[in-house]
């Protein structure tokens, strides 16, 4: 099983609150990713990082922001949560092989509900 | 447009029976195809990965096939167990970017009944 962790696993929060979803990996992977997944739907890439101080937006527009100050840590922040942000957020990392077909390892996910 | 389509959307089988899940894709240029298993409330876990030159790959009771000419893949599960109940996701990677861009299907929700 991959050594990638996400906290919290479940979060219920009111509209307008600021939240940070944590993601950490102990595998020394350079590349890290955040995906958003709604029930019965495909995963959508919202942010990725090639390494420290590198962050890029993914295919799905998101009001969240990310940072990568340390290799092992890739937190996602929502400054003002809204009900439309209710979803499952999955963090992943991949090995620094330099190949396009890097294997991605996923964390257990954070189920976010904004009331 | 690069897409990954899976069928059926959901499937119910009895414990011990076999089943086959389908995946069709239009991703180009093709790099590799993976099948992931995602338990409810968990992240996806890789089952198999196949490149262009591979047409079959096994992992225990899971056997994946790939036809790169017709852009189709299947995942065959033999002698199903209750623990096989999960969503099975087909993921295709392209060769067009250094990111290793992944295209996800919506998954087939498999339920195994005792």
PDB file of C-alpha atoms in Angstrom, chain B residues 16-102:
ATOM      1  CA  UNK B  16     -17.863 -17.211  -7.320  1.00  0.00           C
ATOM      2  CA  UNK B  17     -19.011 -16.078 -10.761  1.00  0.00           C
ATOM      3  CA  UNK B  18     -16.801 -14.469 -13.402  1.00  0.00           C
ATOM      4  CA  UNK B  19     -17.356 -11.098 -15.037  1.00  0.00           C
ATOM      5  CA  UNK B  20     -15.855  -8.850 -17.693  1.00  0.00           C
ATOM      6  CA  UNK B  21     -15.736  -5.076 -17.678  1.00  0.00           C
ATOM      7  CA  UNK B  22     -15.215  -3.039 -20.842  1.00  0.00           C
ATOM      8  CA  UNK B  23     -13.274   0.122 -21.646  1.00  0.00           C
ATOM      9  CA  UNK B  24     -13.159   2.046 -24.944  1.00  0.00           C
ATOM     10  CA  UNK B  25     -10.882   5.029 -25.404  1.00  0.00           C
ATOM     11  CA  UNK B  26     -10.041   7.692 -27.949  1.00  0.00           C
ATOM     12  CA  UNK B  27      -6.867   8.994 -26.274  1.00  0.00           C
ATOM     13  CA  UNK B  28      -4.082   9.766 -28.705  1.00  0.00           C
ATOM     14  CA  UNK B  29      -1.154   9.459 -28.778  1.00  0.00           C
ATOM     15  CA  UNK B  30      -1.531   6.444 -26.536  1.00  0.00           C
ATOM     16  CA  UNK B  31       1.023   5.694 -23.827  1.00  0.00           C
ATOM     17  CA  UNK B  32      -0.489   3.135 -21.481  1.00  0.00           C
ATOM     18  CA  UNK B  33      -3.740   1.885 -19.987  1.00  0.00           C
ATOM     19  CA  UNK B  34      -4.344   1.079 -16.348  1.00  0.00           C
ATOM     20  CA  UNK B  35      -7.150  -0.491 -14.409  1.00  0.00           C
ATOM     21  CA  UNK B  36      -7.727   0.779 -10.879  1.00  0.00           C
ATOM     22  CA  UNK B  37      -9.921  -0.598  -8.100  1.00  0.00           C
ATOM     23  CA  UNK B  38     -11.578   1.977  -5.867  1.00  0.00           C
ATOM     24  CA  UNK B  39     -13.306   0.832  -2.705  1.00  0.00           C
ATOM     25  CA  UNK B  40     -16.060   3.080  -1.378  1.00  0.00           C
ATOM     26  CA  UNK B  41     -14.580   6.076   0.416  1.00  0.00           C
ATOM     27  CA  UNK B  42     -11.004   5.165  -0.558  1.00  0.00           C
ATOM     28  CA  UNK B  43      -8.503   6.216  -3.185  1.00  0.00           C
ATOM     29  CA  UNK B  44      -7.952   4.151  -6.350  1.00  0.00           C
ATOM     30  CA  UNK B  45      -5.415   1.323  -6.227  1.00  0.00           C
ATOM     31  CA  UNK B  46      -3.652   0.149  -9.378  1.00  0.00           C
ATOM     32  CA  UNK B  47      -4.435  -3.391 -10.587  1.00  0.00           C
ATOM     33  CA  UNK B  48      -2.670  -3.565 -13.961  1.00  0.00           C
ATOM     34  CA  UNK B  49      -0.823  -1.347 -16.416  1.00  0.00           C
ATOM     35  CA  UNK B  50      -0.313  -2.140 -20.095  1.00  0.00           C
ATOM     36  CA  UNK B  51       1.699  -0.381 -22.762  1.00  0.00           C
ATOM     37  CA  UNK B  52       1.092  -0.382 -26.499  1.00  0.00           C
ATOM     38  CA  UNK B  53       2.976  -3.640 -27.075  1.00  0.00           C
ATOM     39  CA  UNK B  54       1.199  -5.630 -24.356  1.00  0.00           C
ATOM     40  CA  UNK B  55      -2.146  -7.284 -25.013  1.00  0.00           C
ATOM     41  CA  UNK B  56      -2.712  -9.076 -21.729  1.00  0.00           C
ATOM     42  CA  UNK B  57      -1.645  -8.651 -18.107  1.00  0.00           C
ATOM     43  CA  UNK B  58      -2.701 -10.632 -15.050  1.00  0.00           C
ATOM     44  CA  UNK B  59      -2.745  -9.818 -11.364  1.00  0.00           C
ATOM     45  CA  UNK B  60      -4.114 -12.761  -9.410  1.00  0.00           C
ATOM     46  CA  UNK B  61      -7.777 -13.204 -10.323  1.00  0.00           C
ATOM     47  CA  UNK B  62      -7.713 -10.044 -12.456  1.00  0.00           C
ATOM     48  CA  UNK B  63      -6.776 -10.279 -16.143  1.00  0.00           C
ATOM     49  CA  UNK B  64      -6.695  -7.220 -18.360  1.00  0.00           C
ATOM     50  CA  UNK B  65      -6.565  -7.262 -22.154  1.00  0.00           C
ATOM     51  CA  UNK B  66      -5.717  -4.499 -24.571  1.00  0.00           C
ATOM     52  CA  UNK B  67      -6.426  -4.160 -28.291  1.00  0.00           C
ATOM     53  CA  UNK B  68      -4.570  -1.004 -29.323  1.00  0.00           C
ATOM     54  CA  UNK B  69      -5.909  -1.246 -32.880  1.00  0.00           C
ATOM     55  CA  UNK B  70      -9.561  -1.039 -31.842  1.00  0.00           C
ATOM     56  CA  UNK B  71      -8.729   1.017 -28.721  1.00  0.00           C
ATOM     57  CA  UNK B  72     -10.519  -1.368 -26.423  1.00  0.00           C
ATOM     58  CA  UNK B  73      -9.614  -2.980 -23.123  1.00  0.00           C
ATOM     59  CA  UNK B  74     -11.326  -5.415 -20.830  1.00  0.00           C
ATOM     60  CA  UNK B  75     -10.885  -6.484 -17.226  1.00  0.00           C
ATOM     61  CA  UNK B  76     -11.869 -10.057 -16.442  1.00  0.00           C
ATOM     62  CA  UNK B  77     -12.448 -11.070 -12.841  1.00  0.00           C
ATOM     63  CA  UNK B  78     -12.398 -14.779 -12.105  1.00  0.00           C
ATOM     64  CA  UNK B  79     -14.159 -16.509  -9.197  1.00  0.00           C
ATOM     65  CA  UNK B  80     -15.438 -13.275  -7.721  1.00  0.00           C
ATOM     66  CA  UNK B  81     -15.302 -12.619  -3.987  1.00  0.00           C
ATOM     67  CA  UNK B  82     -17.311 -10.286  -1.776  1.00  0.00           C
ATOM     68  CA  UNK B  83     -14.213  -8.099  -1.429  1.00  0.00           C
ATOM     69  CA  UNK B  84     -14.277  -7.490  -5.187  1.00  0.00           C
ATOM     70  CA  UNK B  85     -17.251  -5.164  -4.652  1.00  0.00           C
ATOM     71  CA  UNK B  86     -15.852  -1.786  -5.715  1.00  0.00           C
ATOM     72  CA  UNK B  87     -15.648   0.667  -8.595  1.00  0.00           C
ATOM     73  CA  UNK B  88     -13.242  -0.362 -11.364  1.00  0.00           C
ATOM     74  CA  UNK B  89     -11.769   2.561 -13.240  1.00  0.00           C
ATOM     75  CA  UNK B  90     -10.074   2.490 -16.632  1.00  0.00           C
ATOM     76  CA  UNK B  91      -7.361   5.152 -16.986  1.00  0.00           C
ATOM     77  CA  UNK B  92      -5.480   5.986 -20.184  1.00  0.00           C
ATOM     78  CA  UNK B  93      -2.283   8.017 -20.367  1.00  0.00           C
ATOM     79  CA  UNK B  94      -1.109   9.949 -23.405  1.00  0.00           C
ATOM     80  CA  UNK B  95       2.416  10.521 -24.696  1.00  0.00           C
ATOM     81  CA  UNK B  96       1.759  14.152 -25.513  1.00  0.00           C
ATOM     82  CA  UNK B  97       2.977  15.725 -22.290  1.00  0.00           C
ATOM     83  CA  UNK B  98       5.695  15.337 -19.697  1.00  0.00           C
ATOM     84  CA  UNK B  99       3.045  15.494 -16.985  1.00  0.00           C
ATOM     85  CA  UNK B 100       1.798  12.027 -17.866  1.00  0.00           C
ATOM     86  CA  UNK B 101      -1.707  13.240 -18.498  1.00  0.00           C
ATOM     87  CA  UNK B 102      -4.304  10.708 -17.313  1.00  0.00           C
TER      88      UNK B 102
END
